[in-house]
mmCIF file of C-alpha atoms in Angstrom:
data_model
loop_
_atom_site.group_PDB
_atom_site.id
_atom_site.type_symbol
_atom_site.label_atom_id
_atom_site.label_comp_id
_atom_site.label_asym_id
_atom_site.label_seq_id
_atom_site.Cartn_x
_atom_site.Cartn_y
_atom_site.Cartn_z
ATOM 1 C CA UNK A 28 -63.910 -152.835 145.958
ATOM 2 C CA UNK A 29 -67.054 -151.840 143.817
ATOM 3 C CA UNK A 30 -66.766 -149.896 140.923
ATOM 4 C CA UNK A 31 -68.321 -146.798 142.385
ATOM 5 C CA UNK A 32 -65.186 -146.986 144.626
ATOM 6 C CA UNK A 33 -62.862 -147.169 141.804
ATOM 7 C CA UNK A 34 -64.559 -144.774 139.994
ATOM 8 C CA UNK A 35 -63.679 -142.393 142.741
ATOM 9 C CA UNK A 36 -60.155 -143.238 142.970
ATOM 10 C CA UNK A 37 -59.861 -142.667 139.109
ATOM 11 C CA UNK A 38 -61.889 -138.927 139.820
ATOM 12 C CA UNK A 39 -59.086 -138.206 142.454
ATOM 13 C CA UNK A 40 -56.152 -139.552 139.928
ATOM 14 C CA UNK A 41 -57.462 -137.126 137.240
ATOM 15 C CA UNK A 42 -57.255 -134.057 139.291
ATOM 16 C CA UNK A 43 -54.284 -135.138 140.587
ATOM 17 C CA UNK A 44 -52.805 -134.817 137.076
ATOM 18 C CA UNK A 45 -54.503 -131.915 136.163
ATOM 19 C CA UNK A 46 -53.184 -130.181 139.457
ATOM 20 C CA UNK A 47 -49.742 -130.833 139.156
ATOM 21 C CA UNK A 48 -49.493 -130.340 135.494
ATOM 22 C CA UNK A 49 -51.978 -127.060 135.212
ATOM 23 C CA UNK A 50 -50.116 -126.085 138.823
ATOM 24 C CA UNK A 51 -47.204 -124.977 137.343
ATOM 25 C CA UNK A 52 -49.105 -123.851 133.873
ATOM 26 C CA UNK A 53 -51.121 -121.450 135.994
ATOM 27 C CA UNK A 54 -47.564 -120.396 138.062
ATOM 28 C CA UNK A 55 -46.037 -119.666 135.271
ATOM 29 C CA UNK A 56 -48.775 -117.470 133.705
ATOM 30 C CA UNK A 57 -48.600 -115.675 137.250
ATOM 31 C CA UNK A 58 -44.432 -115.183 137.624
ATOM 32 C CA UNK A 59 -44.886 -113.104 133.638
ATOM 33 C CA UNK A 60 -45.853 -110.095 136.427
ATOM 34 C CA UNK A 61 -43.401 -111.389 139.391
ATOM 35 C CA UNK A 62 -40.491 -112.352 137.866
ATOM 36 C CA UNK A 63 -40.087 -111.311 133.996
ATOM 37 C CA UNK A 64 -38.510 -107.912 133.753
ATOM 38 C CA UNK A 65 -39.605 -107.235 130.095
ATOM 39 C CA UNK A 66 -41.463 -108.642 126.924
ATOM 40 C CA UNK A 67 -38.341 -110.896 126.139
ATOM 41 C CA UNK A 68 -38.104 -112.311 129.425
ATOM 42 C CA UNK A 69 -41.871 -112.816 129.153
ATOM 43 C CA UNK A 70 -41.866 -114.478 126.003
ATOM 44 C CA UNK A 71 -39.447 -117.162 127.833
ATOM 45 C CA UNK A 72 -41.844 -118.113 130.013
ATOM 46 C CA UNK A 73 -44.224 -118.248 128.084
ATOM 47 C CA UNK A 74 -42.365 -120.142 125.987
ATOM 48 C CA UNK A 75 -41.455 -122.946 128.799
ATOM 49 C CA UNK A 76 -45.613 -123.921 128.337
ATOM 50 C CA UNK A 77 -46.215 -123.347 125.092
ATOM 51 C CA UNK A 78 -46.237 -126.370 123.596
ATOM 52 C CA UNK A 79 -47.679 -128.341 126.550
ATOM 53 C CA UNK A 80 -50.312 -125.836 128.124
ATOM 54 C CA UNK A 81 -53.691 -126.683 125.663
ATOM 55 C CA UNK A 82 -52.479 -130.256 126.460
ATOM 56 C CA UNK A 83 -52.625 -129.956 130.592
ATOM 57 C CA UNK A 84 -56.510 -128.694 130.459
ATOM 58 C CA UNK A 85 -56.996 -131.980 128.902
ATOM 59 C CA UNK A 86 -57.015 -133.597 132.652
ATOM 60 C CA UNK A 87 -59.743 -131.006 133.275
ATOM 61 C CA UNK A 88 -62.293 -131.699 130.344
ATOM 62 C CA UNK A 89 -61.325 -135.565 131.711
ATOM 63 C CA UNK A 90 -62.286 -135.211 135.097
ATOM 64 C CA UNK A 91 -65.305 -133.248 134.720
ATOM 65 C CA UNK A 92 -66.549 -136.330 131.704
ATOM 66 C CA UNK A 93 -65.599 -138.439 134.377
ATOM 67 C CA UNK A 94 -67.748 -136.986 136.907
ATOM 68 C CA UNK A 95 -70.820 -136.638 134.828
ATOM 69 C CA UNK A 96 -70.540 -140.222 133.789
ATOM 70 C CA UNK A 97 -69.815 -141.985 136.689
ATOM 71 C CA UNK A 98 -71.581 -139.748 139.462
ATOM 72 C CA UNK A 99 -74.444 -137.617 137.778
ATOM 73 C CA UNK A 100 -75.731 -136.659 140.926
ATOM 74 C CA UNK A 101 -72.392 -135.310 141.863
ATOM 75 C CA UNK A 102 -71.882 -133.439 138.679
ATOM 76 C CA UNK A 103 -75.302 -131.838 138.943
ATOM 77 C CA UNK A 104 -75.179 -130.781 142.891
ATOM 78 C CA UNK A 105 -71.741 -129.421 141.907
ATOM 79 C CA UNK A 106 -72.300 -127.752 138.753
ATOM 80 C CA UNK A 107 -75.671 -126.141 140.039
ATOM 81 C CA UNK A 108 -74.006 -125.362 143.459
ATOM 82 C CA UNK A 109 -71.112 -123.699 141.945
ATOM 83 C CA UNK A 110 -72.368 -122.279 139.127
ATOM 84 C CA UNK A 111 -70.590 -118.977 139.361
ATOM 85 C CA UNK A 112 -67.049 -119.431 140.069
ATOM 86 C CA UNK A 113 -66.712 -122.726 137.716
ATOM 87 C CA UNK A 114 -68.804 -119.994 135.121
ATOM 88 C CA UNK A 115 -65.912 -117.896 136.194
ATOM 89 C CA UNK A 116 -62.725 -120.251 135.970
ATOM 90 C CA UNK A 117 -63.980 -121.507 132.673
ATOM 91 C CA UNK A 118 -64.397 -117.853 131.359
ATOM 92 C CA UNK A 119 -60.893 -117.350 132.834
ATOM 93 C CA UNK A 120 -59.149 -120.564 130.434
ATOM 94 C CA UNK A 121 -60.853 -119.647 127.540
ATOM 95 C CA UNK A 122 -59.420 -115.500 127.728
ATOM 96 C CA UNK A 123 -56.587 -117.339 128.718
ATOM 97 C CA UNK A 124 -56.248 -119.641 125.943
ATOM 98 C CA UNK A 125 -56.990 -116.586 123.520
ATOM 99 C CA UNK A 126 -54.329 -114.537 124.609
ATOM 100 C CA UNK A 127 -51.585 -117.245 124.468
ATOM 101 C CA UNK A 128 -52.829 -117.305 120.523
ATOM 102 C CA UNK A 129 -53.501 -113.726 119.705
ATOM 103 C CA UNK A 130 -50.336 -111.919 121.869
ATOM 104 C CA UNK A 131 -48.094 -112.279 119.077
ATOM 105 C CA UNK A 132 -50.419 -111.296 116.345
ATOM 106 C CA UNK A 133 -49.736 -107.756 115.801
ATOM 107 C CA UNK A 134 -46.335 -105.737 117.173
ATOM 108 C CA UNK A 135 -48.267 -103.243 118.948
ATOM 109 C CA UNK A 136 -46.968 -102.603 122.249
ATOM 110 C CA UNK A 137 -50.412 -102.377 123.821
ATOM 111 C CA UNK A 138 -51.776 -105.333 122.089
ATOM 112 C CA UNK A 139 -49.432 -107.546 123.734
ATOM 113 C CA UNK A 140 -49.009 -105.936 126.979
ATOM 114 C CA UNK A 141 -53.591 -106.253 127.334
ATOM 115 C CA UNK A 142 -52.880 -109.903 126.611
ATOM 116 C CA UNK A 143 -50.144 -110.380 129.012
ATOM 117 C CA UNK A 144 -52.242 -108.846 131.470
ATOM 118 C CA UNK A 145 -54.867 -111.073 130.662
ATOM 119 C CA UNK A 146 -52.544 -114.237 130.955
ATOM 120 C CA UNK A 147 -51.544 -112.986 134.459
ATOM 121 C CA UNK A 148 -55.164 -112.552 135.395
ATOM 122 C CA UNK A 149 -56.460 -115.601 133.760
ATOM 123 C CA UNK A 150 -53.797 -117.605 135.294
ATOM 124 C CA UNK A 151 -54.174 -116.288 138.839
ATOM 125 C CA UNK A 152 -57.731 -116.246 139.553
ATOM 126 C CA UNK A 153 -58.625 -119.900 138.673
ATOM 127 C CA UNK A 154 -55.792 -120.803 140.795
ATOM 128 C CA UNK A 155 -57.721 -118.948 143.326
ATOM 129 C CA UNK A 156 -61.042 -120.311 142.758
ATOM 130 C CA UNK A 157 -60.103 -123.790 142.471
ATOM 131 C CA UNK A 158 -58.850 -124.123 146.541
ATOM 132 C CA UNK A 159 -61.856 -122.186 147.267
ATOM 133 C CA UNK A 160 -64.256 -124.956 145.461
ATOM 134 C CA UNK A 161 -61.962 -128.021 146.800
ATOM 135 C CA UNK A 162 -62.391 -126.295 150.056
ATOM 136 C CA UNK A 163 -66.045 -126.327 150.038
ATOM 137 C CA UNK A 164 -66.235 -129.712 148.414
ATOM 138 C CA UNK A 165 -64.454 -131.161 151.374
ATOM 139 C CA UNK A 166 -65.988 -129.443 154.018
ATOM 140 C CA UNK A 167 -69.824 -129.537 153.367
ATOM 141 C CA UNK A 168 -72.271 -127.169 151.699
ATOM 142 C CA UNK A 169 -75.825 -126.730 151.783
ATOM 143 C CA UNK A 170 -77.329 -129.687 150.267
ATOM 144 C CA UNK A 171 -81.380 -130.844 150.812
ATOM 145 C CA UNK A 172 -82.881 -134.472 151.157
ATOM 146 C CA UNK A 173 -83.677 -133.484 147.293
ATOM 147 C CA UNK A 174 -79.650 -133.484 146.822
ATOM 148 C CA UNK A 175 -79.797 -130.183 145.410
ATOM 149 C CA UNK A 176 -77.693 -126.744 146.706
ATOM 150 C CA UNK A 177 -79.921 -124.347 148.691
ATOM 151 C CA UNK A 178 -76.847 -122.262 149.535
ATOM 152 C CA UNK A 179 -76.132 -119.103 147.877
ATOM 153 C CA UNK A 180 -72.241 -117.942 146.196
ATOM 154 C CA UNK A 181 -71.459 -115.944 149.660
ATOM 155 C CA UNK A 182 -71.594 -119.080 151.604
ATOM 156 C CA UNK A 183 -69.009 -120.298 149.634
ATOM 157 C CA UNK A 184 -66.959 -117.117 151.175
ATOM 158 C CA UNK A 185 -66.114 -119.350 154.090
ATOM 159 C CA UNK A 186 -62.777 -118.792 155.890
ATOM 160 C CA UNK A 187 -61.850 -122.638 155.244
ATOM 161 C CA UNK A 188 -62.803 -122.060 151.857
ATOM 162 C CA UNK A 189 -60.509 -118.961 151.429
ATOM 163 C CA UNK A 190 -57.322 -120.606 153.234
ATOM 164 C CA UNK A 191 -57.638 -123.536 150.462
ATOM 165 C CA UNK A 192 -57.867 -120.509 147.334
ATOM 166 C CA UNK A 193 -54.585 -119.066 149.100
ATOM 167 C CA UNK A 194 -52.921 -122.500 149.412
ATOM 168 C CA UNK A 195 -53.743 -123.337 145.620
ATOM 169 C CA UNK A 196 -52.324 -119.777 144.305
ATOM 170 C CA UNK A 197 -49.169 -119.917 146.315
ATOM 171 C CA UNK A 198 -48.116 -123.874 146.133
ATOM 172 C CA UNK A 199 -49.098 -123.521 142.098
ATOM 173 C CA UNK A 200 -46.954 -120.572 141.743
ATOM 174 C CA UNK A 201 -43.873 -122.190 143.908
ATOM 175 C CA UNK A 202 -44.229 -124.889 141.241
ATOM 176 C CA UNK A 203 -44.367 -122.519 138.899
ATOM 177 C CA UNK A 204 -41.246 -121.168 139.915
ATOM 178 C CA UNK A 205 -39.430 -124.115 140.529
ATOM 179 C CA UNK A 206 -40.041 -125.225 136.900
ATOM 180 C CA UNK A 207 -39.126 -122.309 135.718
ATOM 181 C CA UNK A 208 -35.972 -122.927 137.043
ATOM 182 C CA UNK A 209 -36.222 -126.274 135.423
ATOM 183 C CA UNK A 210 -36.502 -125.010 131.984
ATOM 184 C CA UNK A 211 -35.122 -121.599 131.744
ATOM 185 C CA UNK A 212 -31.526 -120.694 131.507
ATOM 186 C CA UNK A 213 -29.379 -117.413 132.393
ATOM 187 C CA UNK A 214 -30.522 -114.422 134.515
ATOM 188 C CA UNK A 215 -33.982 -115.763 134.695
ATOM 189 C CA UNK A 216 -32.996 -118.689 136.050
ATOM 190 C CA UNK A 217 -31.314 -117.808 139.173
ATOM 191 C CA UNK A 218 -34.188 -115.471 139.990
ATOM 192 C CA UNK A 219 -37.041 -118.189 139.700
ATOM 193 C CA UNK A 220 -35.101 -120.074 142.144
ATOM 194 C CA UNK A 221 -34.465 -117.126 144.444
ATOM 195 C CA UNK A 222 -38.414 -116.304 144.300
ATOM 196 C CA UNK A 223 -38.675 -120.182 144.677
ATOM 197 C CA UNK A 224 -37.061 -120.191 148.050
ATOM 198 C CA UNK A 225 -39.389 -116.863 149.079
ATOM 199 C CA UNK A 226 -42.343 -118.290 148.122
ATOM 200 C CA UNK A 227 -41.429 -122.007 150.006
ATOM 201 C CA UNK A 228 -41.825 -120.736 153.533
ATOM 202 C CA UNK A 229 -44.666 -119.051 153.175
ATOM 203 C CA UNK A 230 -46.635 -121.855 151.199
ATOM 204 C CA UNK A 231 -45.184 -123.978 153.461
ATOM 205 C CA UNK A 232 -47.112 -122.394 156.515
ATOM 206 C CA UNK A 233 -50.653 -121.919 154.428
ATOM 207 C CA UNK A 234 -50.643 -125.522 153.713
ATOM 208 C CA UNK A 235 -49.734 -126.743 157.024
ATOM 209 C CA UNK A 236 -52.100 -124.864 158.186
ATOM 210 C CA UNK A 237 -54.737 -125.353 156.037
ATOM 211 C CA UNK A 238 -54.035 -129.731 156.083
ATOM 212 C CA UNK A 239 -53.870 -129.421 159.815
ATOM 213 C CA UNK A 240 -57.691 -127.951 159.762
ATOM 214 C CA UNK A 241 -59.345 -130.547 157.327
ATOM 215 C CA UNK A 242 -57.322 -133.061 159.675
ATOM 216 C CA UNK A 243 -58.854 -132.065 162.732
ATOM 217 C CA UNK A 244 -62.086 -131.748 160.718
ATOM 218 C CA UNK A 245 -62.535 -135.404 159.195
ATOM 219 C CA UNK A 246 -59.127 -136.835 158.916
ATOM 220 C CA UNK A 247 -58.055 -140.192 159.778
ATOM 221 C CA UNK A 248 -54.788 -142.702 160.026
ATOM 222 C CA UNK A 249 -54.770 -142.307 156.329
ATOM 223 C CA UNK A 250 -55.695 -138.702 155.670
ATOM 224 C CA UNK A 251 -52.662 -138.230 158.583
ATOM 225 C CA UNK A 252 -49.862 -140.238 156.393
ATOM 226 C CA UNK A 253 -50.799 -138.093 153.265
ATOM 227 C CA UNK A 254 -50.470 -134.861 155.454
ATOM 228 C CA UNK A 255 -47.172 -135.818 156.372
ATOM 229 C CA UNK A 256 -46.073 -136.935 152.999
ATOM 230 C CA UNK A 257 -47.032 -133.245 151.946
ATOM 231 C CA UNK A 258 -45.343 -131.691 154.210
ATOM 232 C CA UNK A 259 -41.789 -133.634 153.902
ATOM 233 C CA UNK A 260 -42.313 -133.091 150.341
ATOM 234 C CA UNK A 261 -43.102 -129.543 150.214
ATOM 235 C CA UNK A 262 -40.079 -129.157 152.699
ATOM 236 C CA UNK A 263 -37.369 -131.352 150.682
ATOM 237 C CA UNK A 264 -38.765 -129.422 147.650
ATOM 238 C CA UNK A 265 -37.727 -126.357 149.453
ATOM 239 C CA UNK A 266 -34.212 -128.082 150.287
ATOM 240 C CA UNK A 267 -33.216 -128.971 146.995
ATOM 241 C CA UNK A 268 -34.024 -125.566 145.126
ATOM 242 C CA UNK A 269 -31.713 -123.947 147.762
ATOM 243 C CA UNK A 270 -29.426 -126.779 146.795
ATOM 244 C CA UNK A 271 -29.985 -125.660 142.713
ATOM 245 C CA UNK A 272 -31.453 -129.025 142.166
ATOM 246 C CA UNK A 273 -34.678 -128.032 140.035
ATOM 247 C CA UNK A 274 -35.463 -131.677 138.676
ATOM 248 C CA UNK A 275 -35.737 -133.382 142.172
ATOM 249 C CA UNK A 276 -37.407 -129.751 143.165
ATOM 250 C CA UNK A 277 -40.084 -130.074 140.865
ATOM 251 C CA UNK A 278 -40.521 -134.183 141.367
ATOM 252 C CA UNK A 279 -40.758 -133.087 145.448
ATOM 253 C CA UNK A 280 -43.123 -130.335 144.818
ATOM 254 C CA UNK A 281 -45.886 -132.496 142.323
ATOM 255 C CA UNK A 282 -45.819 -135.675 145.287
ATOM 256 C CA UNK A 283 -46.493 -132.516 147.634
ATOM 257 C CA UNK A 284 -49.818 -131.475 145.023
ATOM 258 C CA UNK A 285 -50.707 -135.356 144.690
ATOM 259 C CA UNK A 286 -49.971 -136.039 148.549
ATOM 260 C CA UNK A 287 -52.453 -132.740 149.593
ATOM 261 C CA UNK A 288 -54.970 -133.929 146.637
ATOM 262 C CA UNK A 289 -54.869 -137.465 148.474
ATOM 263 C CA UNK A 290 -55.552 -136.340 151.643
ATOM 264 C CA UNK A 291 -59.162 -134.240 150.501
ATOM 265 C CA UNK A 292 -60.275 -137.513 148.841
ATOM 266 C CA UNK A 293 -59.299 -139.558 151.751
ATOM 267 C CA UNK A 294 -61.216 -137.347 154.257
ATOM 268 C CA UNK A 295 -63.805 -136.914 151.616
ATOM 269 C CA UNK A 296 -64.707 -141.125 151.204
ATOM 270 C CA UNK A 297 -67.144 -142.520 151.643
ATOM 271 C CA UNK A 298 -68.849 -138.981 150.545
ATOM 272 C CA UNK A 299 -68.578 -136.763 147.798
ATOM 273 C CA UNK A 300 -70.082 -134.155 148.401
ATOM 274 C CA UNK A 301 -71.376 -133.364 152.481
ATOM 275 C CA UNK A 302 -74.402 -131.694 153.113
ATOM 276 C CA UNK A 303 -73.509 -129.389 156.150
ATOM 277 C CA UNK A 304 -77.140 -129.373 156.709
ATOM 278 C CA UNK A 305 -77.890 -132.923 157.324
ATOM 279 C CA UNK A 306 -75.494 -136.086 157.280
ATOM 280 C CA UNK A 307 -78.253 -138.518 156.080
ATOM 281 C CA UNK A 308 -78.335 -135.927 152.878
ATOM 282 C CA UNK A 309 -74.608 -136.121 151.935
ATOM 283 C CA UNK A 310 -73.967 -137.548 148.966
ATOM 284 C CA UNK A 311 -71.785 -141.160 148.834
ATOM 285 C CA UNK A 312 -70.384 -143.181 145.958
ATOM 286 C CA UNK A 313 -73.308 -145.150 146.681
ATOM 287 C CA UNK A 314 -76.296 -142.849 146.377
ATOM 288 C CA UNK A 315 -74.570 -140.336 143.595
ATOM 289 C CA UNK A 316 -72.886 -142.825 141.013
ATOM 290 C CA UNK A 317 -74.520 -144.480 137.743
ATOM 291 C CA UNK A 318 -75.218 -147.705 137.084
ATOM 292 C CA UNK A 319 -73.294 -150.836 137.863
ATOM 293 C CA UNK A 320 -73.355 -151.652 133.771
ATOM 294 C CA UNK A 321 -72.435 -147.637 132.644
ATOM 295 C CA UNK A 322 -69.256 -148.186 134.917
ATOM 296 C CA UNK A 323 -67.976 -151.279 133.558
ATOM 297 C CA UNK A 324 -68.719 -149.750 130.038
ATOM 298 C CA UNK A 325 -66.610 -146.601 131.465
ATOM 299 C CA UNK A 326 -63.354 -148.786 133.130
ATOM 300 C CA UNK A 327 -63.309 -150.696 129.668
ATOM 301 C CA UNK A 328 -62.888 -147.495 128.102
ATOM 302 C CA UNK A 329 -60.690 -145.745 130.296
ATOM 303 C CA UNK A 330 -58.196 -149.044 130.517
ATOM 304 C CA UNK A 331 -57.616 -148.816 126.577
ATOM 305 C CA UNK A 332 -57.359 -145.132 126.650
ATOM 306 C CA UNK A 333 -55.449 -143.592 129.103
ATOM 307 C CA UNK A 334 -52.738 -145.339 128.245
ATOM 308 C CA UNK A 335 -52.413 -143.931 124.844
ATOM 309 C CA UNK A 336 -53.013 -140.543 126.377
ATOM 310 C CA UNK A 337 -50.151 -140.387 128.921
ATOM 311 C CA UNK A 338 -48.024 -141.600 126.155
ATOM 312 C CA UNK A 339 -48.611 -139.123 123.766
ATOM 313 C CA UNK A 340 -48.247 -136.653 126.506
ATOM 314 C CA UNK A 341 -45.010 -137.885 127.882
ATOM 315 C CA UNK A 342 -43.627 -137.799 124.796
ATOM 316 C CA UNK A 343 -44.432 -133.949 124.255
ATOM 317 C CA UNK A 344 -42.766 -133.521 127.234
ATOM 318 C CA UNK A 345 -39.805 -135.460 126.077
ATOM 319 C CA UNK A 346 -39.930 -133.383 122.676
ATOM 320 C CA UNK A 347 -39.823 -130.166 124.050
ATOM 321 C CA UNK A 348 -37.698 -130.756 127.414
ATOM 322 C CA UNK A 349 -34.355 -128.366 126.774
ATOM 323 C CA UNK A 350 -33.838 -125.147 128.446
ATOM 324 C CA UNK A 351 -34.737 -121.822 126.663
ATOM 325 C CA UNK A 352 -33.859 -118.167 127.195
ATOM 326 C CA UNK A 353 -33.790 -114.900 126.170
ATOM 327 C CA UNK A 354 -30.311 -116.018 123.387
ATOM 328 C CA UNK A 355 -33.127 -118.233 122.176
ATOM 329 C CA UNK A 356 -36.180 -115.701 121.526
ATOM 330 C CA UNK A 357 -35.706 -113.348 118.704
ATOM 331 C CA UNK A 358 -36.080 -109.199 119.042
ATOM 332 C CA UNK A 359 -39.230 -108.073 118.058
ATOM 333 C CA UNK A 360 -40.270 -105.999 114.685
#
């Protein structure tokens, strides 16, 4: 395997991670409308990510380094392409990152309930946006022999495009809800898992669906077993909230994100971004990635650390892992 290959598997690990752990950030920031029935209840969920949310975009910033490093030709196609909507989802973290800081500034009623609004908003759009880019990614835009974009932001508007930005908003918030349920205890926990087991069914059939297309599309033997391995997951997931088993409900629904994340890069390889204009135009691991020596400089780097990283993280996680609810937030001045 060359480097350019395992440079590509490391691209697909990172969004992995940043999927399953910003999945349920973003789920949560949606279920402050669906589920919390007022400012306390709100504060609980917002509590649940508090302490781990700044620390989930890190597997963004990561990925995107990643790309520019390893593929440049990639990250400039991709960047230039979708200028707009990653202009958009990046406008979207940093109101988003704002309001989790500034909502509890001043006791105005107002004040806080224009920054929930904005977490709900901020949280639910990128979740959007992001199956509607993956969507494209996978199944070809317009790309010239010059490997640049020559599409404009409507073409992006594709139906396939749109059935990945519905799959992404309602699997996220199902893992949203099921770790609520996780880390939440009383009233609100009962009702994540009851919106949990709404929500399953219905993801459940957008994500079948949506799998089943990019399958018939480019899908292989491979691309098949990670389909399934989605699907059984998402469905066990399912099982074991009914069953009030939130830790193996959360553990099912992240191998359903990494499964469904596998099974784009799978029927993505050898490419990385198709040109839906011309196959001899798409562009490969080969033709988009740096130089042999800037890779080995980057897997050197990476190997020492991303080991310290997931560490550090785990242990947050580990710090900050009991239950909280609304006995634990205090009344308001």
């Amino acid at each position: 395997m060359e480097l350019h290959d395992v440079w590509f598997v490391l691209i697909a690990v990172l969004w992995t991670g940043y999927f399953f752990l910003e999945g349920f950030d973003f789920g949560i920031g949606v279920l402050t409308k669906l589920l919390a029935r007022d400012r306390k209840e709100k504060r609980v969920l917002i509590n649940t990510i508090g302490p781990v949310w700044d620390g989930n975009e890190v597997w963004l910033l990561t990925a995107g380094g990643a790309t520019f490093a390893a593929f440049p030709e990639w990250y400039a196609t991709l960047f230039s392409g979708f200028y707009l909507p990653l202009l958009i989802i990046l406008f979207c973290l940093i109101v988003r990152g704002v309001a989790f800081e500034y909502r509890a500034k001043r006791p105005e009623e107002r004040w806080q309930t224009n920054w929930e609004t904005a977490i709900f908003w901020t949280s639910l759009i990128p979740a959007v946006l992001w199956g509607v880019a993956f969507g494209n990614i996978v199944r070809g835009v317009k790309i010239d022999a010059d490997m640049e974009y020559v599409g404009t932001f409507w073409d992006l508007l594709n139906p396939y495009a749109i059935l990945g930005g519905l799959v992404t908003l309602t699997l996220f918030t199902f893992h949203g809800a099921v770790f609520a349920g996780l880390k939440t205890a009383g009233d609100i926990r009962a009702r994540a898992r009851a919106l949990a087991l709404k929500l399953g069914p219905v993801t459940a059939l957008l994500a079948l669906g949506f799998l089943l297309w990019t399958q018939a599309d480019n899908g292989d033997g491979w691309s098949m077993g990670a389909l399934v391995v989605a699907v059984v997951s998402l469905l066990a997931a399912i099982g074991a909230v009914a069953k009030g088993r939130e830790g193996w409900s959360f553990a099912f629904s992240g191998v359903t994100i990494a499964a469904a994340v596998a099974m784009l890069f799978l029927t993505l390889f050898p490419n990385v971004m198709p040109s839906s204009l011309n196959d001899a135009w798409n562009l490969t691991v080969t033709n988009a990635s740096s130089s042999p020596y800037t890779l080995k400089i980057m897997t050197w780097c990476a190997g020492i650390a991303t080991p310290i990283v997931l560490l550090y993280q785990s242990w947050t996680y580990w710090v900050f892992r009991k239950r909280i609810g609304t006995q634990h937030i205090a009344d308001a001045h």
